[in-house]
Short mmCIF file of C-alpha atoms in Angstrom, two decimals:
data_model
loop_
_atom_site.label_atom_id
_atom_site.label_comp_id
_atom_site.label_asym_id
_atom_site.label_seq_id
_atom_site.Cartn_x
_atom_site.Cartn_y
_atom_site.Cartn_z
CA UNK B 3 67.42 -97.12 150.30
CA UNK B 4 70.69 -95.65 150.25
CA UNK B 5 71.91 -98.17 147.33
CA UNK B 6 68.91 -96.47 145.47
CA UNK B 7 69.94 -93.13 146.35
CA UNK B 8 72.85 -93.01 144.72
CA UNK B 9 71.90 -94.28 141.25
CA UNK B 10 69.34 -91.41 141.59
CA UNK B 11 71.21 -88.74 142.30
CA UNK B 12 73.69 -89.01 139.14
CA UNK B 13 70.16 -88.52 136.77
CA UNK B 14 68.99 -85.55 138.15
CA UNK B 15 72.21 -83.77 137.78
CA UNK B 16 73.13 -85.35 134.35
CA UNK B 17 69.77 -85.22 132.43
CA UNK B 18 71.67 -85.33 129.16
CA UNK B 19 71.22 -88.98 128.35
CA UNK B 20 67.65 -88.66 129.08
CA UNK B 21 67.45 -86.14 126.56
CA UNK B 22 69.32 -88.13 124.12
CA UNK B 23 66.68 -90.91 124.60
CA UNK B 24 63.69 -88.80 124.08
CA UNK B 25 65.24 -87.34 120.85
CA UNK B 26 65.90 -90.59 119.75
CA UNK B 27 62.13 -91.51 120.35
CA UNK B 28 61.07 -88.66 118.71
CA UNK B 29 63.31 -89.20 115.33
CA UNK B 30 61.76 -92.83 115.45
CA UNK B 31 58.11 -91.91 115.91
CA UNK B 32 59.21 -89.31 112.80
CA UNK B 33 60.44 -91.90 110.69
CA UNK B 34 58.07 -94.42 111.30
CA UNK B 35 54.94 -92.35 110.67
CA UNK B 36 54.75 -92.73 107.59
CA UNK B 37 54.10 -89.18 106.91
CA UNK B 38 53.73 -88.05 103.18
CA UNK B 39 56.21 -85.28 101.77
CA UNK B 40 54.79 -83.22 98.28
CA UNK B 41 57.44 -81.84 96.18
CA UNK B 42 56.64 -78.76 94.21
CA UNK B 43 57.84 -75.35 92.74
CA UNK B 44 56.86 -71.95 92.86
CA UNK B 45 53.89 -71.09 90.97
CA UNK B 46 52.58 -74.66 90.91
CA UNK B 47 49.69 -76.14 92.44
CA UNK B 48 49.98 -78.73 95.49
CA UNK B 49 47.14 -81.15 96.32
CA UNK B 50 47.35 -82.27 100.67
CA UNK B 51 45.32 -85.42 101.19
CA UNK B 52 43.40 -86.14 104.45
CA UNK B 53 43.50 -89.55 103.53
CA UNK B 54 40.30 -89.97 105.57
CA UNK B 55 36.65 -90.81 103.94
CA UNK B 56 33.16 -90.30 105.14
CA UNK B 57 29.79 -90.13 102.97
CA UNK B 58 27.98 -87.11 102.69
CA UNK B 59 25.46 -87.72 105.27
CA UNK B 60 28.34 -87.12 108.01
CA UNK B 61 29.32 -84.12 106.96
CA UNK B 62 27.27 -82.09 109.18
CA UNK B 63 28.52 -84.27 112.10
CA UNK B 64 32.08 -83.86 111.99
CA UNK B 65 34.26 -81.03 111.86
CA UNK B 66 37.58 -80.85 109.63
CA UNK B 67 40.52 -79.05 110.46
CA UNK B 68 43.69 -78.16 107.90
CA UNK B 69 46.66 -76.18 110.14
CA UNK B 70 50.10 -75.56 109.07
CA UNK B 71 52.48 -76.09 111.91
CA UNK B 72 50.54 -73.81 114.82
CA UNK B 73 48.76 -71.65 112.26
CA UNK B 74 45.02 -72.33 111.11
CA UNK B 75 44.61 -72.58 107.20
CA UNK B 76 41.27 -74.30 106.47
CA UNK B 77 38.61 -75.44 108.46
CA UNK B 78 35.12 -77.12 107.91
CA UNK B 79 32.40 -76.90 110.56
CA UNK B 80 28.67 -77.73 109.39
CA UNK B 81 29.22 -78.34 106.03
CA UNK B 82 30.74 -74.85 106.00
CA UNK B 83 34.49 -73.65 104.86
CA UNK B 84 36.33 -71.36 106.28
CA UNK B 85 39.67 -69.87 104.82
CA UNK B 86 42.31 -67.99 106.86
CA UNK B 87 43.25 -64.46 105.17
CA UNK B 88 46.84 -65.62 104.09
CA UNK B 89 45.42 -68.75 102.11
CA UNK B 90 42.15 -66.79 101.45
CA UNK B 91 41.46 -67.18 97.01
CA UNK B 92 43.99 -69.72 96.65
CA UNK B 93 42.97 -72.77 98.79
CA UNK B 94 40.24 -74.83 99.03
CA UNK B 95 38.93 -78.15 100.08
CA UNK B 96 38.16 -81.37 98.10
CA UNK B 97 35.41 -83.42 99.58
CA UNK B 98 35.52 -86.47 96.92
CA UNK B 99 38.99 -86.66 96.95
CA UNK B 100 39.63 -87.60 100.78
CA UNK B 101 38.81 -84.53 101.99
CA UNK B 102 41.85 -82.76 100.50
CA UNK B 103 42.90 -79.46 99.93
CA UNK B 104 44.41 -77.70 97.43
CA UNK B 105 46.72 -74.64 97.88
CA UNK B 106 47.12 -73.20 94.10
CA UNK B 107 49.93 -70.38 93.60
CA UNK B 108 52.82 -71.89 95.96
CA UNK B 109 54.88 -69.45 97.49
CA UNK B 110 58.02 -70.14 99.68
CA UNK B 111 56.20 -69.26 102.37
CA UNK B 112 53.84 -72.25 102.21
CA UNK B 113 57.10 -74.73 103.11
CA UNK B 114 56.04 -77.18 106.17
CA UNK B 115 53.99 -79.61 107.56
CA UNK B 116 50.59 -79.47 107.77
CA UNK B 117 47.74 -81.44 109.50
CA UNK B 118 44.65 -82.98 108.92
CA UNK B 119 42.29 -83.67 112.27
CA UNK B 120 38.71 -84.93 111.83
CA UNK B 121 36.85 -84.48 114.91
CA UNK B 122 33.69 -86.24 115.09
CA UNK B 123 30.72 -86.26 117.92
CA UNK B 124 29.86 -88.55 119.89
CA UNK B 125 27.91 -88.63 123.71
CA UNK B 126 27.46 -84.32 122.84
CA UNK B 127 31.01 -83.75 122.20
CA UNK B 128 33.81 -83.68 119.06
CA UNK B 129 36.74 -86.07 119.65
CA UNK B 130 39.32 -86.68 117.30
CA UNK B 131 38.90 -89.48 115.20
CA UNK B 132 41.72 -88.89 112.48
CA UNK B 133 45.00 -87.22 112.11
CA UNK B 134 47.67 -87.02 109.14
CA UNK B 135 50.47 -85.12 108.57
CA UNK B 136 51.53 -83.82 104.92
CA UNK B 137 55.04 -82.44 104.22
CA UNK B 138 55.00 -79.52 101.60
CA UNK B 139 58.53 -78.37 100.12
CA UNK B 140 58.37 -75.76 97.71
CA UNK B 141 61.59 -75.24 96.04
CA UNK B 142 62.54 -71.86 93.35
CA UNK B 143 65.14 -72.61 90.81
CA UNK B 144 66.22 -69.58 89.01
CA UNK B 145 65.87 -70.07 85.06
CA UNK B 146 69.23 -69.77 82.81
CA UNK B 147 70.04 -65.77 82.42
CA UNK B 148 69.14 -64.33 79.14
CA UNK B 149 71.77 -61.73 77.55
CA UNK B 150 70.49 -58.70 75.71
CA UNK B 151 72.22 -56.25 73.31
CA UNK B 152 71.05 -52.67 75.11
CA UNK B 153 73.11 -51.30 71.88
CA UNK B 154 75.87 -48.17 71.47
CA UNK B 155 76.10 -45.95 74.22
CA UNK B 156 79.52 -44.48 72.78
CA UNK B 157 81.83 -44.78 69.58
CA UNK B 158 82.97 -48.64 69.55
CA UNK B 159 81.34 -49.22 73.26
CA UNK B 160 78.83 -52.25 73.00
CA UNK B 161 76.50 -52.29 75.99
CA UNK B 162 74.59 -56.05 77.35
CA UNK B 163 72.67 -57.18 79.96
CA UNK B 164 72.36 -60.21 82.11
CA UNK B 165 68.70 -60.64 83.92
CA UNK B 166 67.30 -63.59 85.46
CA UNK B 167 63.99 -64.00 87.62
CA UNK B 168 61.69 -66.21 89.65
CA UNK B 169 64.22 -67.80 92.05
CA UNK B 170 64.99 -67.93 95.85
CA UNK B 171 67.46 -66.99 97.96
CA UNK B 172 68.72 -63.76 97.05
CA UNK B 173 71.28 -64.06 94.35
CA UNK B 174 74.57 -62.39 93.70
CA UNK B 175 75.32 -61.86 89.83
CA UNK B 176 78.89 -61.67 88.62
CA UNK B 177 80.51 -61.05 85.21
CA UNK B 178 84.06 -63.02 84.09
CA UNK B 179 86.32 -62.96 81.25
CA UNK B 180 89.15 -65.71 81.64
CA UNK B 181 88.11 -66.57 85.15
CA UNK B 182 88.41 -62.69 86.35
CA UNK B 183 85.66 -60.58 87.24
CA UNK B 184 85.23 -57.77 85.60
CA UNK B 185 83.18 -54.06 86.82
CA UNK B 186 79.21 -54.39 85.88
CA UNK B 187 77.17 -51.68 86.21
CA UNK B 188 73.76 -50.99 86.89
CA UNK B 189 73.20 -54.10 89.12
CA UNK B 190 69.71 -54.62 90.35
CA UNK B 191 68.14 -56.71 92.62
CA UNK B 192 64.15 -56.85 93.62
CA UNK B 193 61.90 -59.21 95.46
CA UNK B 194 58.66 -59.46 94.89
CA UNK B 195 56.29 -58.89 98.15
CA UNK B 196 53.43 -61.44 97.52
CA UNK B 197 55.90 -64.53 95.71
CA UNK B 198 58.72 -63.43 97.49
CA UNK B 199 60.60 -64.46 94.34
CA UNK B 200 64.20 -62.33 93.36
CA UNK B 201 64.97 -60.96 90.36
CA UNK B 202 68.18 -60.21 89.39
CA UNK B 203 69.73 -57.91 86.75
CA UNK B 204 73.46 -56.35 85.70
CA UNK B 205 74.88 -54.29 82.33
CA UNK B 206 78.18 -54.63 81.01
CA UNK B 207 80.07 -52.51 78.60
CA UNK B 208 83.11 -53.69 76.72
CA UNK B 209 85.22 -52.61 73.50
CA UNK B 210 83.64 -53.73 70.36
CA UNK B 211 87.24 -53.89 68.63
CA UNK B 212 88.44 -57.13 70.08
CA UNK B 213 87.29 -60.79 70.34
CA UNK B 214 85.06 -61.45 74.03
CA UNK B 215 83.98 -64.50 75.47
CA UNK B 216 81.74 -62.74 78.59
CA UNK B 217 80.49 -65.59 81.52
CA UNK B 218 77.41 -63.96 83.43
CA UNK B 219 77.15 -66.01 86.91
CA UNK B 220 74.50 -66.12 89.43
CA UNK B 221 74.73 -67.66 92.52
CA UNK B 222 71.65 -68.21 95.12
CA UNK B 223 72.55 -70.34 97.81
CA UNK B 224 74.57 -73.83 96.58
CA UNK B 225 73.21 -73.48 93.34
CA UNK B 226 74.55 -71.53 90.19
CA UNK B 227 72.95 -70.97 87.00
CA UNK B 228 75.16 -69.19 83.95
CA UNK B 229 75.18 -67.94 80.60
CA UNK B 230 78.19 -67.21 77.63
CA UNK B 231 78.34 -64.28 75.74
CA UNK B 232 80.34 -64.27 72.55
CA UNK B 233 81.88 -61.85 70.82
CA UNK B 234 83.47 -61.63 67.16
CA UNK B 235 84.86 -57.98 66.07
CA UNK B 236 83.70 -56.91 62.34
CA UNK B 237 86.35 -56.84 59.82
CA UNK B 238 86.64 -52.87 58.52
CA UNK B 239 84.54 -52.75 55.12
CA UNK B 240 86.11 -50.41 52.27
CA UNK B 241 84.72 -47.31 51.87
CA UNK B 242 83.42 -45.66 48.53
CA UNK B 243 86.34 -44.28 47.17
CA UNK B 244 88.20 -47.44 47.98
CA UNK B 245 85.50 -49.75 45.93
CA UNK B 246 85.57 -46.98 42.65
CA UNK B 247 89.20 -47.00 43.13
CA UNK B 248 89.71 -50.69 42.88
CA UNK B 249 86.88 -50.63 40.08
CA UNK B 250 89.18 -48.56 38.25
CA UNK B 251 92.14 -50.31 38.74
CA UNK B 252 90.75 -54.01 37.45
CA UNK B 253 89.07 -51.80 34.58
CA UNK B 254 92.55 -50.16 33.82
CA UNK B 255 94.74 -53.32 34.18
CA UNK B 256 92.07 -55.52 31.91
CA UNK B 257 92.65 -52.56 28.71
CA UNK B 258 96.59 -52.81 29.84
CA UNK B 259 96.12 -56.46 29.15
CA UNK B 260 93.89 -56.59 26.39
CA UNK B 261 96.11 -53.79 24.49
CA UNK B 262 99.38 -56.22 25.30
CA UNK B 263 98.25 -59.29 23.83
CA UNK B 264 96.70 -57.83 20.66
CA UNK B 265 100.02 -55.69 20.17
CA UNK B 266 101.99 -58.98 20.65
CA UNK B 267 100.02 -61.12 18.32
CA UNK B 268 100.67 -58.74 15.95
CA UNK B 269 104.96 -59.02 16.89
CA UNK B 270 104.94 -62.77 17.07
CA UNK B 271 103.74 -62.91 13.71
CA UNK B 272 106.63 -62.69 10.66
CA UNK B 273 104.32 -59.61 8.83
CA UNK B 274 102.30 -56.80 9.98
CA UNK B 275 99.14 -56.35 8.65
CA UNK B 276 98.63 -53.51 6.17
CA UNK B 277 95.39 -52.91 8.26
CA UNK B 278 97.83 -50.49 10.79
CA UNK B 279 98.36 -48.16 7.98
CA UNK B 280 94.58 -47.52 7.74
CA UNK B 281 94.46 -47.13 11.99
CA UNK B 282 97.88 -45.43 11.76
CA UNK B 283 96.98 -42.80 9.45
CA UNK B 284 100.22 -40.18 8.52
CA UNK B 285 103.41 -40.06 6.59
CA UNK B 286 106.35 -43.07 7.20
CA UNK B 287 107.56 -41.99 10.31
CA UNK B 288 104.14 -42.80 11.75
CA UNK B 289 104.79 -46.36 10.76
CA UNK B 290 107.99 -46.12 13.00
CA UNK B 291 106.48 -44.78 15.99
CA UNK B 292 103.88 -47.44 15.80
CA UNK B 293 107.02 -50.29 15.21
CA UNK B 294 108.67 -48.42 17.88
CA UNK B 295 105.23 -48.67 20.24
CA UNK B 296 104.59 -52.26 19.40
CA UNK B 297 108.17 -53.13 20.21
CA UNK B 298 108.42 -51.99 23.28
CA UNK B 299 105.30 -53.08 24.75
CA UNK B 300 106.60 -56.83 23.12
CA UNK B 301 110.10 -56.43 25.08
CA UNK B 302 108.05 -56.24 28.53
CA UNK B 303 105.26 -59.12 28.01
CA UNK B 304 107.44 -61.39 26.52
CA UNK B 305 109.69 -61.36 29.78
CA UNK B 306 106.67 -63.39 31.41
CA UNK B 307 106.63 -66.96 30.57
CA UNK B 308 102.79 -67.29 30.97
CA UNK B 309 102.05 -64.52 28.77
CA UNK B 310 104.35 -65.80 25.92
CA UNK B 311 102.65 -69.40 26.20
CA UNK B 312 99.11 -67.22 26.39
CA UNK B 313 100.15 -65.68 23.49
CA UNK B 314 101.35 -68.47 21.66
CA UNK B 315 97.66 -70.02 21.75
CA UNK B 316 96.07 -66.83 21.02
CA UNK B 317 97.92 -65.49 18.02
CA UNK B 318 97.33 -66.62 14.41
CA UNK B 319 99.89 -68.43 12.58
CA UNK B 320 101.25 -66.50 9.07
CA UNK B 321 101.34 -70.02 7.96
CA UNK B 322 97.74 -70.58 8.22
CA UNK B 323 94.98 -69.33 7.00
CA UNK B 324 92.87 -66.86 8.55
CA UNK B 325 89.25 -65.61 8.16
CA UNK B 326 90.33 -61.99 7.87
CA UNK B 327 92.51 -63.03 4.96
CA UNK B 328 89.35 -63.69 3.19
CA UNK B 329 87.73 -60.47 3.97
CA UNK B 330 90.97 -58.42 3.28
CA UNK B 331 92.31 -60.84 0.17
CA UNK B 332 93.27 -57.28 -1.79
CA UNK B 333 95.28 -56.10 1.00
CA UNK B 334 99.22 -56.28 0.96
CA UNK B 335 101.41 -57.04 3.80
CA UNK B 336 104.70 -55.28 4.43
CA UNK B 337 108.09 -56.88 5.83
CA UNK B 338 109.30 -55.62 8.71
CA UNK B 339 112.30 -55.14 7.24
CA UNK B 340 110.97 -52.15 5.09
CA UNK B 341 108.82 -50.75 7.93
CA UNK B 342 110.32 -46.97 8.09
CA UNK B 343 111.74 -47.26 4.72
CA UNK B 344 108.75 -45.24 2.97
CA UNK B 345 106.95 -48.37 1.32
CA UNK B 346 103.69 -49.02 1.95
CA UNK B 347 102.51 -51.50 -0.56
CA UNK B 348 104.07 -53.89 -2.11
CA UNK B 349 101.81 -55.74 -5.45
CA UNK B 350 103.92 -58.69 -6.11
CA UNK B 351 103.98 -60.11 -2.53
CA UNK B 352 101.50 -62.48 -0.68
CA UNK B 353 101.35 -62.58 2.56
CA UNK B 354 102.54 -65.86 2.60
CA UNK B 355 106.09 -65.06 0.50
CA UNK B 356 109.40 -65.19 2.35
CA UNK B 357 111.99 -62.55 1.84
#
């Protein structure tokens, strides 16, 4: 007796590998249940089977019982159903289908087990005749934020916002720029009361005159769902004046042009034209101002190398022949030797004789 005394006495006052055996049992009989877990989100609709079948006839002779952990939600009793208020217009049961139910609208509230017991008379009295367990996990992912231009609330200030909803835990919503946060504004967060669901909002305003590349982050829980912003600065535009005056210029420059080659076609040729004297209307000395034009405008274009070959593809020969000689076969060329000298025809030259 006193051999058996002593192993007893160490038990009593350390119970803690007692303990460890019965939560070992437990974790086993847990495990080797076999119970069935249903994954599903917010929002979505979650069929629990009973897993039990009976015909018709029974129905009035058993009762069926659906409770989530210690709290009633479904119960049939005499072919009737009854719905608890927080399950009331979203659950019901499914006789053909095992005697299921189906909870539609999942909110994170609905996580858990639940159980199915059949009770079933017999000798005057219900006994229980089956029992299942379901495991319901109801997740809520928050979608990827979407980024909205709110527009110009000042001169060069561009204003955005960041806004993501339907998710669970509460989130936390942060704005970076090269890995540093930077100061939102306006940040809102709501849940709803029935869903229990978070939404999450935040502005940002930043100059419009650089380059950004804006990260908006949300965190809820160990999970993190983001979004990039980019953002290109506008090169400046020219204004009005600046387009007429660069109209102006290119209209200028293509006369300048235009007047330069014409004016040295007419000096890389060996005669002038008599055809200035009818443009160049006046006495001699308006001959020499023209020469005196012609000659200096020559001097500057022919200090270009492209405009001399241009030229030199342009102008007409005085050995060849040209149309115009056709049209103006009565009209007498002058040397330049004589320009300025007073003579303004001369009747036993061609245009084609040497002097």
């Amino acid at each position: 007796m006193d051999h058996a005394a002593k192993w007893k006495t160490p038990l009593l006052k350390h119970p803690y590998p007692k303990l460890f055996l019965l939560l070992m049992l437990a974790s086993l009989f847990y495990f080797c249940s076999g119970i069935i877990q249903v994954n599903k989100t917010v929002e979505e609709v979650a069929v629990l089977s009973c897993d039990y079948n009976i015909s018709t006839e029974e129905l009035t002779e058993i009762r069926i019982y659906w409770q989530k952990d210690d709290e009633m939600v479904l119960a049939v009793m005499s072919g009737k159903v009854q719905v608890w208020p927080k399950y009331k217009n979203r659950t019901f049961t499914d006789v053909t289908d095992n005697h299921s139910i189906v909870i539609m609208a999942l909110r994170l509230s609905d996580n858990g087990k639940y159980t199915c017991i059949i009770q079933k008379i017999e000798k005057g009295s219900y006994k229980v005749k089956h029992l299942t367990s379901v495991m319901l996990l109801v997740r809520a992912d928050f979608p990827v934020p979407s980024i909205t231009d709110l527009g110009n609330p000042s001169h060069n200030i561009k204003r955005i916002m960041c806004l993501t909803s339907g998710g669970f835990p509460k989130p936390h919503l942060s704005w970076l720029e090269n890995e540093e946060e930077l100061n939102a504004i306006n940040t809102t967060v709501s849940q709803d009361p029935e869903t229990e669901l978070y939404t999450i909002s935040s502005e940002l305003d930043f100059n419009m005159t650089n380059n950004h590349s804006f990260l908006c982050l949300v965190k809820y829980g160990n999970l993190i769902v983001s979004q990039i912003f980019n953002w290109q600065k506008s090169e400046p535009q020219p204004s009005n004046n600046q387009l007429w005056i660069i109209i102006l210029s290119s209209v200028v420059s293509g006369i300048v042009v235009i007047t330069a080659l014409t004016l040295r076609c007419l000096v890389h040729s060996k005669y002038y034209r008599t055809i200035i004297l009818t443009l160049i209307p006046g006495s001699p000395n308006s001959i020499s101002m023209g020469q005196r034009l012609s000659e200096v405008l020559a001097s500057v274009i022919a200090s270009s190398r492209f405009m001399e070959t241009l030229v030199s593809h342009l102008c007409v020969s005085p050995s060849s022949v040209h149309p115009l000689d056709r049209r103006f076969s009565d009209t007498y060329y002058v040397p330049r030797s004589l320009l300025g000298t007073g003579v303004t025809s001369m009747s036993n030259h061609s245009p084609h004789d040497t002097f």
